[in-house]
PDB file of C-alpha atoms in Angstrom:
ATOM      1  CA  UNK A  28     -23.967  12.836  -7.572  1.00 61.00           C
ATOM      2  CA  UNK A  29     -23.034   9.060  -8.481  1.00 84.00           C
ATOM      3  CA  UNK A  30     -20.939   7.171  -6.253  1.00 93.00           C
ATOM      4  CA  UNK A  31     -17.243   6.617  -7.170  1.00 96.00           C
ATOM      5  CA  UNK A  32     -16.573   3.199  -8.770  1.00 97.00           C
ATOM      6  CA  UNK A  33     -13.958   1.375  -7.248  1.00 98.00           C
ATOM      7  CA  UNK A  34     -12.157  -1.924  -8.441  1.00 98.00           C
ATOM      8  CA  UNK A  35     -11.723  -4.433  -5.560  1.00 98.00           C
ATOM      9  CA  UNK A  36      -8.779  -6.630  -6.343  1.00 98.00           C
ATOM     10  CA  UNK A  37      -9.774  -9.400  -3.996  1.00 98.00           C
ATOM     11  CA  UNK A  38      -6.307 -10.761  -3.133  1.00 98.00           C
ATOM     12  CA  UNK A  39      -5.391 -14.289  -2.195  1.00 98.00           C
ATOM     13  CA  UNK A  40      -8.331 -16.189  -1.869  1.00 98.00           C
ATOM     14  CA  UNK A  41      -6.630 -18.524   0.584  1.00 98.00           C
ATOM     15  CA  UNK A  42      -6.430 -15.752   3.128  1.00 98.00           C
ATOM     16  CA  UNK A  43      -8.859 -13.003   4.713  1.00 98.00           C
ATOM     17  CA  UNK A  44      -9.559 -10.444   1.922  1.00 98.00           C
ATOM     18  CA  UNK A  45     -12.356 -11.835   0.417  1.00 98.00           C
ATOM     19  CA  UNK A  46     -14.126 -12.589   3.862  1.00 97.00           C
ATOM     20  CA  UNK A  47     -13.484  -8.725   4.471  1.00 98.00           C
ATOM     21  CA  UNK A  48     -14.957  -7.699   1.337  1.00 98.00           C
ATOM     22  CA  UNK A  49     -18.395  -9.642   2.134  1.00 98.00           C
ATOM     23  CA  UNK A  50     -18.319  -8.888   5.729  1.00 97.00           C
ATOM     24  CA  UNK A  51     -18.100  -5.041   5.025  1.00 98.00           C
ATOM     25  CA  UNK A  52     -20.046  -4.980   1.312  1.00 98.00           C
ATOM     26  CA  UNK A  53     -23.019  -3.320   3.080  1.00 97.00           C
ATOM     27  CA  UNK A  54     -21.017  -0.302   4.469  1.00 97.00           C
ATOM     28  CA  UNK A  55     -18.679   0.039   1.652  1.00 98.00           C
ATOM     29  CA  UNK A  56     -21.656   0.149  -0.595  1.00 97.00           C
ATOM     30  CA  UNK A  57     -22.977   3.077   1.078  1.00 97.00           C
ATOM     31  CA  UNK A  58     -19.584   4.876   0.131  1.00 97.00           C
ATOM     32  CA  UNK A  59     -18.983   3.767  -3.279  1.00 97.00           C
ATOM     33  CA  UNK A  60     -19.911   1.412  -6.108  1.00 98.00           C
ATOM     34  CA  UNK A  61     -17.673  -1.465  -5.533  1.00 98.00           C
ATOM     35  CA  UNK A  62     -16.850  -3.825  -8.306  1.00 98.00           C
ATOM     36  CA  UNK A  63     -15.040  -6.928  -7.227  1.00 98.00           C
ATOM     37  CA  UNK A  64     -12.871  -8.740  -9.307  1.00 98.00           C
ATOM     38  CA  UNK A  65     -13.704 -12.361  -8.938  1.00 98.00           C
ATOM     39  CA  UNK A  66     -15.723 -15.014 -10.996  1.00 98.00           C
ATOM     40  CA  UNK A  67     -19.057 -16.498 -10.001  1.00 97.00           C
ATOM     41  CA  UNK A  68     -17.621 -19.801  -9.549  1.00 98.00           C
ATOM     42  CA  UNK A  69     -14.739 -18.742  -6.987  1.00 98.00           C
ATOM     43  CA  UNK A  70     -17.194 -16.768  -5.314  1.00 98.00           C
ATOM     44  CA  UNK A  71     -19.794 -19.535  -4.789  1.00 98.00           C
ATOM     45  CA  UNK A  72     -16.812 -21.608  -3.302  1.00 98.00           C
ATOM     46  CA  UNK A  73     -15.903 -18.744  -0.898  1.00 98.00           C
ATOM     47  CA  UNK A  74     -19.447 -18.547   0.258  1.00 97.00           C
ATOM     48  CA  UNK A  75     -20.062 -22.064   0.815  1.00 97.00           C
ATOM     49  CA  UNK A  76     -16.662 -22.226   2.997  1.00 97.00           C
ATOM     50  CA  UNK A  77     -17.951 -19.153   4.893  1.00 97.00           C
ATOM     51  CA  UNK A  78     -21.459 -20.438   5.201  1.00 96.00           C
ATOM     52  CA  UNK A  79     -22.647 -17.008   3.853  1.00 96.00           C
ATOM     53  CA  UNK A  80     -25.016 -15.888   0.989  1.00 96.00           C
ATOM     54  CA  UNK A  81     -23.579 -13.797  -2.021  1.00 96.00           C
ATOM     55  CA  UNK A  82     -25.285 -10.242  -1.584  1.00 96.00           C
ATOM     56  CA  UNK A  83     -27.685  -9.724  -3.977  1.00 95.00           C
ATOM     57  CA  UNK A  84     -25.854  -6.505  -5.300  1.00 96.00           C
ATOM     58  CA  UNK A  85     -22.468  -7.862  -5.142  1.00 97.00           C
ATOM     59  CA  UNK A  86     -21.069  -6.737  -8.613  1.00 98.00           C
ATOM     60  CA  UNK A  87     -18.544  -8.816 -10.120  1.00 98.00           C
ATOM     61  CA  UNK A  88     -16.141  -8.469 -12.879  1.00 98.00           C
ATOM     62  CA  UNK A  89     -15.314 -11.908 -13.867  1.00 97.00           C
ATOM     63  CA  UNK A  90     -11.789 -12.761 -13.817  1.00 98.00           C
ATOM     64  CA  UNK A  91     -10.843 -16.088 -15.522  1.00 97.00           C
ATOM     65  CA  UNK A  92      -9.769 -19.165 -13.751  1.00 96.00           C
ATOM     66  CA  UNK A  93     -10.664 -21.629 -11.106  1.00 96.00           C
ATOM     67  CA  UNK A  94      -9.109 -23.946  -8.557  1.00 97.00           C
ATOM     68  CA  UNK A  95      -9.955 -25.389  -5.044  1.00 97.00           C
ATOM     69  CA  UNK A  96      -9.462 -22.923  -2.067  1.00 98.00           C
ATOM     70  CA  UNK A  97      -6.981 -24.301   0.560  1.00 97.00           C
ATOM     71  CA  UNK A  98      -7.846 -22.060   3.520  1.00 96.00           C
ATOM     72  CA  UNK A  99      -4.536 -20.801   5.008  1.00 97.00           C
ATOM     73  CA  UNK A 100      -2.219 -22.577   2.585  1.00 97.00           C
ATOM     74  CA  UNK A 101       0.395 -20.911   0.215  1.00 98.00           C
ATOM     75  CA  UNK A 102      -0.479 -22.056  -3.140  1.00 97.00           C
ATOM     76  CA  UNK A 103       0.447 -20.759  -6.864  1.00 97.00           C
ATOM     77  CA  UNK A 104      -3.009 -21.070  -8.184  1.00 98.00           C
ATOM     78  CA  UNK A 105      -4.272 -18.540  -5.663  1.00 98.00           C
ATOM     79  CA  UNK A 106      -1.070 -16.556  -6.349  1.00 98.00           C
ATOM     80  CA  UNK A 107      -1.777 -16.408  -9.922  1.00 98.00           C
ATOM     81  CA  UNK A 108      -5.408 -15.760  -9.505  1.00 98.00           C
ATOM     82  CA  UNK A 109      -4.595 -12.688  -6.936  1.00 98.00           C
ATOM     83  CA  UNK A 110      -2.572 -11.294  -9.815  1.00 98.00           C
ATOM     84  CA  UNK A 111      -4.891 -11.768 -12.475  1.00 98.00           C
ATOM     85  CA  UNK A 112      -7.677  -9.907 -10.155  1.00 98.00           C
ATOM     86  CA  UNK A 113      -5.302  -6.931  -9.658  1.00 98.00           C
ATOM     87  CA  UNK A 114      -4.637  -6.672 -13.435  1.00 98.00           C
ATOM     88  CA  UNK A 115      -8.262  -6.707 -14.063  1.00 98.00           C
ATOM     89  CA  UNK A 116      -8.727  -4.098 -11.734  1.00 98.00           C
ATOM     90  CA  UNK A 117      -5.960  -1.732 -12.910  1.00 98.00           C
ATOM     91  CA  UNK A 118      -7.345  -2.265 -16.471  1.00 98.00           C
ATOM     92  CA  UNK A 119     -10.810  -1.419 -15.419  1.00 98.00           C
ATOM     93  CA  UNK A 120      -9.260   2.138 -14.313  1.00 97.00           C
ATOM     94  CA  UNK A 121      -7.453   2.479 -17.588  1.00 97.00           C
ATOM     95  CA  UNK A 122     -10.672   1.830 -19.473  1.00 97.00           C
ATOM     96  CA  UNK A 123     -12.486   4.152 -17.264  1.00 97.00           C
ATOM     97  CA  UNK A 124     -14.917   1.606 -15.923  1.00 98.00           C
ATOM     98  CA  UNK A 125     -13.340   2.245 -12.430  1.00 98.00           C
ATOM     99  CA  UNK A 126     -12.314   5.392 -10.816  1.00 97.00           C
ATOM    100  CA  UNK A 127      -9.731   3.808  -8.447  1.00 97.00           C
ATOM    101  CA  UNK A 128      -8.382   0.536  -7.180  1.00 98.00           C
ATOM    102  CA  UNK A 129      -8.491  -1.024  -3.648  1.00 98.00           C
ATOM    103  CA  UNK A 130      -6.474  -3.998  -3.027  1.00 98.00           C
ATOM    104  CA  UNK A 131      -6.571  -7.147  -0.538  1.00 98.00           C
ATOM    105  CA  UNK A 132      -3.762  -8.934   0.486  1.00 97.00           C
ATOM    106  CA  UNK A 133      -1.644 -11.149  -1.702  1.00 97.00           C
ATOM    107  CA  UNK A 134       0.897 -13.745  -0.632  1.00 97.00           C
ATOM    108  CA  UNK A 135       4.514 -12.893  -1.863  1.00 95.00           C
ATOM    109  CA  UNK A 136       5.556 -16.549  -1.836  1.00 97.00           C
ATOM    110  CA  UNK A 137       2.191 -17.652  -3.783  1.00 98.00           C
ATOM    111  CA  UNK A 138       3.352 -14.923  -6.233  1.00 98.00           C
ATOM    112  CA  UNK A 139       6.797 -16.489  -6.634  1.00 97.00           C
ATOM    113  CA  UNK A 140       5.149 -20.202  -7.001  1.00 97.00           C
ATOM    114  CA  UNK A 141       3.097 -18.778  -9.633  1.00 97.00           C
ATOM    115  CA  UNK A 142       6.312 -17.561 -11.689  1.00 97.00           C
ATOM    116  CA  UNK A 143       5.697 -13.813 -10.945  1.00 97.00           C
ATOM    117  CA  UNK A 144       8.775 -11.955 -10.371  1.00 93.00           C
ATOM    118  CA  UNK A 145       6.892  -8.926  -8.144  1.00 93.00           C
ATOM    119  CA  UNK A 146       7.542  -8.633  -4.696  1.00 87.00           C
ATOM    120  CA  UNK A 147       4.202  -6.977  -4.381  1.00 91.00           C
ATOM    121  CA  UNK A 148       1.622  -4.866  -5.619  1.00 95.00           C
ATOM    122  CA  UNK A 149       4.097  -1.541  -5.771  1.00 93.00           C
ATOM    123  CA  UNK A 150       6.508  -3.409  -7.385  1.00 93.00           C
ATOM    124  CA  UNK A 151       4.287  -4.760 -10.149  1.00 96.00           C
ATOM    125  CA  UNK A 152       2.701  -1.012 -10.560  1.00 96.00           C
ATOM    126  CA  UNK A 153       6.028   0.225 -10.940  1.00 94.00           C
ATOM    127  CA  UNK A 154       6.842  -2.059 -13.760  1.00 96.00           C
ATOM    128  CA  UNK A 155       3.238  -1.837 -15.278  1.00 97.00           C
ATOM    129  CA  UNK A 156       3.291   1.960 -15.435  1.00 97.00           C
ATOM    130  CA  UNK A 157       6.982   2.477 -16.004  1.00 96.00           C
ATOM    131  CA  UNK A 158       6.969   5.118 -13.218  1.00 95.00           C
ATOM    132  CA  UNK A 159       8.676   5.431  -9.845  1.00 94.00           C
ATOM    133  CA  UNK A 160       5.530   4.576  -7.674  1.00 95.00           C
ATOM    134  CA  UNK A 161       6.146   5.257  -3.995  1.00 96.00           C
ATOM    135  CA  UNK A 162       4.989   3.131  -1.168  1.00 94.00           C
ATOM    136  CA  UNK A 163       3.300   4.985   1.797  1.00 95.00           C
ATOM    137  CA  UNK A 164       1.466   3.381   4.770  1.00 94.00           C
ATOM    138  CA  UNK A 165      -0.701   5.206   7.295  1.00 93.00           C
ATOM    139  CA  UNK A 166      -3.801   6.861   8.944  1.00 91.00           C
ATOM    140  CA  UNK A 167      -4.694  10.246   9.415  1.00 89.00           C
ATOM    141  CA  UNK A 168      -2.531  10.424  12.667  1.00 92.00           C
ATOM    142  CA  UNK A 169       0.495   9.262  10.895  1.00 95.00           C
ATOM    143  CA  UNK A 170       2.099   8.231   7.096  1.00 95.00           C
ATOM    144  CA  UNK A 171       5.199   6.509   6.499  1.00 97.00           C
ATOM    145  CA  UNK A 172       6.813   6.587   3.064  1.00 97.00           C
ATOM    146  CA  UNK A 173       9.390   4.348   2.240  1.00 97.00           C
ATOM    147  CA  UNK A 174      12.606   5.067   0.463  1.00 98.00           C
ATOM    148  CA  UNK A 175      13.484   1.213   0.079  1.00 96.00           C
ATOM    149  CA  UNK A 176      11.058  -1.405   0.252  1.00 91.00           C
ATOM    150  CA  UNK A 177      11.282  -5.109  -0.140  1.00 87.00           C
ATOM    151  CA  UNK A 178      14.953  -5.402  -0.392  1.00 91.00           C
ATOM    152  CA  UNK A 179      17.405  -7.184   2.127  1.00 93.00           C
ATOM    153  CA  UNK A 180      18.619  -5.004   4.856  1.00 94.00           C
ATOM    154  CA  UNK A 181      22.300  -5.622   3.748  1.00 96.00           C
ATOM    155  CA  UNK A 182      21.483  -3.559   0.236  1.00 96.00           C
ATOM    156  CA  UNK A 183      19.853  -0.576   2.051  1.00 96.00           C
ATOM    157  CA  UNK A 184      23.172   1.380   2.680  1.00 95.00           C
ATOM    158  CA  UNK A 185      24.233   1.184  -0.932  1.00 96.00           C
ATOM    159  CA  UNK A 186      20.592   2.083  -2.114  1.00 96.00           C
ATOM    160  CA  UNK A 187      20.926   5.734  -0.572  1.00 97.00           C
ATOM    161  CA  UNK A 188      22.045   7.459  -3.438  1.00 96.00           C
ATOM    162  CA  UNK A 189      21.868  11.264  -3.550  1.00 97.00           C
ATOM    163  CA  UNK A 190      19.859  11.721  -7.000  1.00 97.00           C
ATOM    164  CA  UNK A 191      17.566   8.900  -6.449  1.00 97.00           C
ATOM    165  CA  UNK A 192      16.562  10.318  -2.848  1.00 98.00           C
ATOM    166  CA  UNK A 193      16.452  13.825  -4.168  1.00 98.00           C
ATOM    167  CA  UNK A 194      13.802  12.656  -6.885  1.00 97.00           C
ATOM    168  CA  UNK A 195      12.001  10.364  -4.306  1.00 97.00           C
ATOM    169  CA  UNK A 196      11.616  13.558  -2.009  1.00 98.00           C
ATOM    170  CA  UNK A 197      10.260  15.735  -5.299  1.00 98.00           C
ATOM    171  CA  UNK A 198       7.803  13.184  -6.382  1.00 96.00           C
ATOM    172  CA  UNK A 199       6.422  12.724  -2.786  1.00 96.00           C
ATOM    173  CA  UNK A 200       6.252  16.388  -2.581  1.00 97.00           C
ATOM    174  CA  UNK A 201       3.627  16.039  -5.359  1.00 94.00           C
ATOM    175  CA  UNK A 202       1.514  13.562  -3.913  1.00 92.00           C
ATOM    176  CA  UNK A 203       0.901  14.815  -0.261  1.00 93.00           C
ATOM    177  CA  UNK A 204      -0.133  18.189   1.275  1.00 91.00           C
ATOM    178  CA  UNK A 205       2.504  20.957   1.746  1.00 94.00           C
ATOM    179  CA  UNK A 206       3.450  20.375   5.021  1.00 94.00           C
ATOM    180  CA  UNK A 207       6.767  19.230   7.027  1.00 97.00           C
ATOM    181  CA  UNK A 208       8.113  15.556   6.577  1.00 98.00           C
ATOM    182  CA  UNK A 209      10.480  14.257   9.037  1.00 98.00           C
ATOM    183  CA  UNK A 210      13.430  12.221   7.389  1.00 98.00           C
ATOM    184  CA  UNK A 211      14.811   9.530   9.109  1.00 97.00           C
ATOM    185  CA  UNK A 212      18.551   8.810   9.141  1.00 97.00           C
ATOM    186  CA  UNK A 213      20.032   5.381   8.271  1.00 96.00           C
ATOM    187  CA  UNK A 214      22.315   4.599  11.103  1.00 93.00           C
ATOM    188  CA  UNK A 215      21.878   4.936  14.936  1.00 91.00           C
ATOM    189  CA  UNK A 216      22.152   8.530  16.283  1.00 89.00           C
ATOM    190  CA  UNK A 217      21.710   9.652  12.330  1.00 85.00           C
ATOM    191  CA  UNK A 218      25.448   8.660  12.029  1.00 74.00           C
ATOM    192  CA  UNK A 219      26.989  10.982  14.662  1.00 79.00           C
ATOM    193  CA  UNK A 220      28.425  13.359  12.092  1.00 79.00           C
ATOM    194  CA  UNK A 221      30.070  10.525  10.284  1.00 78.00           C
ATOM    195  CA  UNK A 222      31.563   8.390  13.160  1.00 72.00           C
ATOM    196  CA  UNK A 223      28.695   5.596  12.870  1.00 83.00           C
ATOM    197  CA  UNK A 224      28.576   5.941   8.896  1.00 82.00           C
ATOM    198  CA  UNK A 225      28.337   8.587   6.254  1.00 88.00           C
ATOM    199  CA  UNK A 226      25.032   7.722   4.560  1.00 93.00           C
ATOM    200  CA  UNK A 227      23.247  10.779   6.581  1.00 95.00           C
ATOM    201  CA  UNK A 228      25.776  13.027   4.358  1.00 95.00           C
ATOM    202  CA  UNK A 229      24.112  12.138   1.105  1.00 96.00           C
ATOM    203  CA  UNK A 230      20.452  12.188   2.857  1.00 97.00           C
ATOM    204  CA  UNK A 231      21.143  15.681   4.289  1.00 97.00           C
ATOM    205  CA  UNK A 232      22.319  16.821   0.481  1.00 97.00           C
ATOM    206  CA  UNK A 233      19.437  15.184  -1.174  1.00 98.00           C
ATOM    207  CA  UNK A 234      16.973  17.229   1.591  1.00 98.00           C
ATOM    208  CA  UNK A 235      18.748  20.629   0.949  1.00 98.00           C
ATOM    209  CA  UNK A 236      18.916  20.144  -2.858  1.00 98.00           C
ATOM    210  CA  UNK A 237      15.299  19.026  -2.701  1.00 98.00           C
ATOM    211  CA  UNK A 238      13.775  21.747  -0.554  1.00 98.00           C
ATOM    212  CA  UNK A 239      15.725  24.484  -2.640  1.00 98.00           C
ATOM    213  CA  UNK A 240      13.709  23.084  -5.714  1.00 98.00           C
ATOM    214  CA  UNK A 241      10.308  22.915  -3.878  1.00 97.00           C
ATOM    215  CA  UNK A 242      10.849  26.661  -2.501  1.00 97.00           C
ATOM    216  CA  UNK A 243      10.384  25.999   1.319  1.00 97.00           C
ATOM    217  CA  UNK A 244      11.548  23.721   3.862  1.00 97.00           C
ATOM    218  CA  UNK A 245       9.532  20.932   3.676  1.00 98.00           C
ATOM    219  CA  UNK A 246      11.726  18.125   4.227  1.00 98.00           C
ATOM    220  CA  UNK A 247      13.409  18.058   7.573  1.00 98.00           C
ATOM    221  CA  UNK A 248      16.379  15.999   8.695  1.00 95.00           C
ATOM    222  CA  UNK A 249      17.850  13.244   8.972  1.00 97.00           C
ATOM    223  CA  UNK A 250      16.379  12.740  12.574  1.00 96.00           C
ATOM    224  CA  UNK A 251      17.616  10.260  14.888  1.00 95.00           C
ATOM    225  CA  UNK A 252      15.577   7.266  14.041  1.00 94.00           C
ATOM    226  CA  UNK A 253      15.029   5.938  17.695  1.00 93.00           C
ATOM    227  CA  UNK A 254      13.351   8.966  18.764  1.00 95.00           C
ATOM    228  CA  UNK A 255      11.533  10.376  15.367  1.00 95.00           C
ATOM    229  CA  UNK A 256       8.347   8.390  16.661  1.00 95.00           C
ATOM    230  CA  UNK A 257       8.297   9.989  20.052  1.00 95.00           C
ATOM    231  CA  UNK A 258       4.972  11.591  21.285  1.00 94.00           C
ATOM    232  CA  UNK A 259       6.659  14.898  21.135  1.00 93.00           C
ATOM    233  CA  UNK A 260       7.990  14.289  17.566  1.00 91.00           C
ATOM    234  CA  UNK A 261       4.433  13.065  16.505  1.00 93.00           C
ATOM    235  CA  UNK A 262       3.207  16.399  17.432  1.00 94.00           C
ATOM    236  CA  UNK A 263       5.301  18.317  15.002  1.00 95.00           C
ATOM    237  CA  UNK A 264       5.144  15.754  12.127  1.00 97.00           C
ATOM    238  CA  UNK A 265       2.440  13.653  10.530  1.00 95.00           C
ATOM    239  CA  UNK A 266       4.582  12.622   7.495  1.00 96.00           C
ATOM    240  CA  UNK A 267       7.725  10.692   7.791  1.00 98.00           C
ATOM    241  CA  UNK A 268      10.083   9.041   5.463  1.00 98.00           C
ATOM    242  CA  UNK A 269      11.960   5.918   6.499  1.00 98.00           C
ATOM    243  CA  UNK A 270      14.890   4.501   4.627  1.00 98.00           C
ATOM    244  CA  UNK A 271      13.967   1.178   4.908  1.00 97.00           C
ATOM    245  CA  UNK A 272      10.992  -1.114   5.577  1.00 96.00           C
ATOM    246  CA  UNK A 273      10.872  -1.853   9.046  1.00 96.00           C
ATOM    247  CA  UNK A 274      12.404   1.394  10.483  1.00 97.00           C
ATOM    248  CA  UNK A 275       9.159   3.096   9.502  1.00 96.00           C
ATOM    249  CA  UNK A 276       6.821   0.075   9.398  1.00 95.00           C
ATOM    250  CA  UNK A 277       7.491  -1.051  12.949  1.00 95.00           C
ATOM    251  CA  UNK A 278       6.569   1.992  14.848  1.00 96.00           C
ATOM    252  CA  UNK A 279       3.504   2.435  12.426  1.00 95.00           C
ATOM    253  CA  UNK A 280       2.205  -0.775  13.159  1.00 92.00           C
ATOM    254  CA  UNK A 281       2.763  -0.726  16.627  1.00 94.00           C
ATOM    255  CA  UNK A 282       0.809   2.519  17.129  1.00 94.00           C
ATOM    256  CA  UNK A 283      -1.957   2.107  14.290  1.00 92.00           C
ATOM    257  CA  UNK A 284      -2.052  -1.824  13.160  1.00 86.00           C
ATOM    258  CA  UNK A 285      -5.727  -1.793  12.512  1.00 84.00           C
ATOM    259  CA  UNK A 286      -6.662   1.392  11.205  1.00 87.00           C
ATOM    260  CA  UNK A 287      -3.570   2.054   8.645  1.00 91.00           C
ATOM    261  CA  UNK A 288      -3.808   1.590   4.978  1.00 93.00           C
ATOM    262  CA  UNK A 289      -1.156   1.346   2.199  1.00 93.00           C
ATOM    263  CA  UNK A 290      -1.312   4.099  -0.670  1.00 95.00           C
ATOM    264  CA  UNK A 291       0.331   3.758  -4.092  1.00 95.00           C
ATOM    265  CA  UNK A 292       1.680   7.367  -4.976  1.00 95.00           C
ATOM    266  CA  UNK A 293       2.954   9.084  -7.978  1.00 95.00           C
ATOM    267  CA  UNK A 294       0.976   6.950 -10.556  1.00 96.00           C
ATOM    268  CA  UNK A 295      -1.738   7.676 -13.119  1.00 96.00           C
ATOM    269  CA  UNK A 296      -4.285   5.837 -11.400  1.00 96.00           C
ATOM    270  CA  UNK A 297      -5.473   5.888  -7.459  1.00 96.00           C
ATOM    271  CA  UNK A 298      -4.502   2.561  -5.475  1.00 97.00           C
ATOM    272  CA  UNK A 299      -5.152   2.241  -1.789  1.00 97.00           C
ATOM    273  CA  UNK A 300      -5.103  -1.246   0.182  1.00 95.00           C
ATOM    274  CA  UNK A 301      -5.567  -2.644   3.563  1.00 95.00           C
ATOM    275  CA  UNK A 302      -2.278  -2.803   5.529  1.00 89.00           C
ATOM    276  CA  UNK A 303      -2.064  -6.195   6.591  1.00 92.00           C
ATOM    277  CA  UNK A 304      -1.304  -9.479   5.018  1.00 94.00           C
ATOM    278  CA  UNK A 305      -3.266 -12.690   4.119  1.00 97.00           C
ATOM    279  CA  UNK A 306      -3.716 -13.608   8.085  1.00 96.00           C
ATOM    280  CA  UNK A 307      -3.797 -17.376   6.996  1.00 97.00           C
ATOM    281  CA  UNK A 308      -3.855 -18.518  10.502  1.00 97.00           C
ATOM    282  CA  UNK A 309      -7.439 -16.930  11.006  1.00 97.00           C
ATOM    283  CA  UNK A 310      -8.579 -17.607   7.129  1.00 97.00           C
ATOM    284  CA  UNK A 311     -12.420 -18.612   6.922  1.00 97.00           C
ATOM    285  CA  UNK A 312     -12.880 -18.338  10.374  1.00 96.00           C
ATOM    286  CA  UNK A 313     -14.962 -15.351  10.804  1.00 93.00           C
ATOM    287  CA  UNK A 314     -12.604 -13.172  12.861  1.00 95.00           C
ATOM    288  CA  UNK A 315     -10.907 -10.755  10.065  1.00 95.00           C
ATOM    289  CA  UNK A 316     -10.881  -7.155  10.985  1.00 94.00           C
ATOM    290  CA  UNK A 317     -12.807  -4.482   8.451  1.00 96.00           C
ATOM    291  CA  UNK A 318     -11.124  -1.504   9.770  1.00 94.00           C
ATOM    292  CA  UNK A 319      -8.241  -1.360   7.389  1.00 94.00           C
ATOM    293  CA  UNK A 320     -10.326  -2.289   4.413  1.00 96.00           C
ATOM    294  CA  UNK A 321     -13.146   0.613   5.210  1.00 96.00           C
ATOM    295  CA  UNK A 322     -10.410   3.147   5.733  1.00 94.00           C
ATOM    296  CA  UNK A 323      -8.533   2.055   2.376  1.00 96.00           C
ATOM    297  CA  UNK A 324     -11.897   2.686   0.488  1.00 96.00           C
ATOM    298  CA  UNK A 325     -12.370   6.295   2.409  1.00 95.00           C
ATOM    299  CA  UNK A 326      -9.000   7.154   1.481  1.00 93.00           C
ATOM    300  CA  UNK A 327      -9.459   6.046  -2.230  1.00 93.00           C
ATOM    301  CA  UNK A 328     -12.704   8.370  -2.323  1.00 94.00           C
ATOM    302  CA  UNK A 329     -10.895  11.125  -0.690  1.00 89.00           C
ATOM    303  CA  UNK A 330      -7.770  11.152  -3.081  1.00 89.00           C
ATOM    304  CA  UNK A 331     -10.552  11.044  -5.931  1.00 89.00           C
ATOM    305  CA  UNK A 332     -12.184  14.029  -4.726  1.00 84.00           C
ATOM    306  CA  UNK A 333      -8.761  15.718  -3.990  1.00 78.00           C
ATOM    307  CA  UNK A 334      -7.745  15.147  -7.739  1.00 71.00           C
ATOM    308  CA  UNK A 335     -11.058  16.029  -9.180  1.00 59.00           C
ATOM    309  CA  UNK A 336     -11.017  19.578  -6.936  1.00 56.00           C
TER     310      UNK A 336
END
């Protein structure tokens, strides 16, 4: 059986992404047939800076553009190139020339400087496919789906609307195994029955309505956020829904920073990603950890097999 073809979006070339791709190439090539979305000129510059040779079987999908790499710097040229690499990877999937996309980290400020209005990969995918992509992060031991992602904290409460939350639950249900999902409340003590806020009333209504449509009690909550990730709770639940970014990702990264990945659900293509940033502080120093990237590759392959079966 032929290996799955995975398009690798190389991320911000001023960061650690391309170093990780080169370092892990041999291991990744045993799992899949990687297609790296970068041109030979930029790759040669990378390898010169890292003082490594380009692997003989390093298959490129040439992405136009050239600029001088500035290790560890926020730069609009690197931002634009990382976007073009990502777009190329998506188009390879659409053209059936790749089976899935794995993304290296981009830098949001570099995208902004390049004139791109997206706040990240998931935001771009949502706009590109005109679908409500779901951002879920984690590893085999624990996954956290985010109801809101890259928005200011002051806007989270008003974003918790019954209809949107219900649809989120229904879309998530279609994308994960049929097992219980812990839904976090927004407020301290999950609102204490309205004493500390009424958002939990909307969350409860959305949970009940979604479960009724699904046909079983998949979504449980709203749970008190400060005890939702205790060892006892994690014995009962593997999947969690957080109302906002740091509520879910702070405990996830405290527990499983090196091994967790990012997955985009509810889309026509499979996209997984490393669950870390550009790490400008260690770029081109040979210190970058490959574990999240390897796990992203493995997860993409697993999702492909699940989809095929």
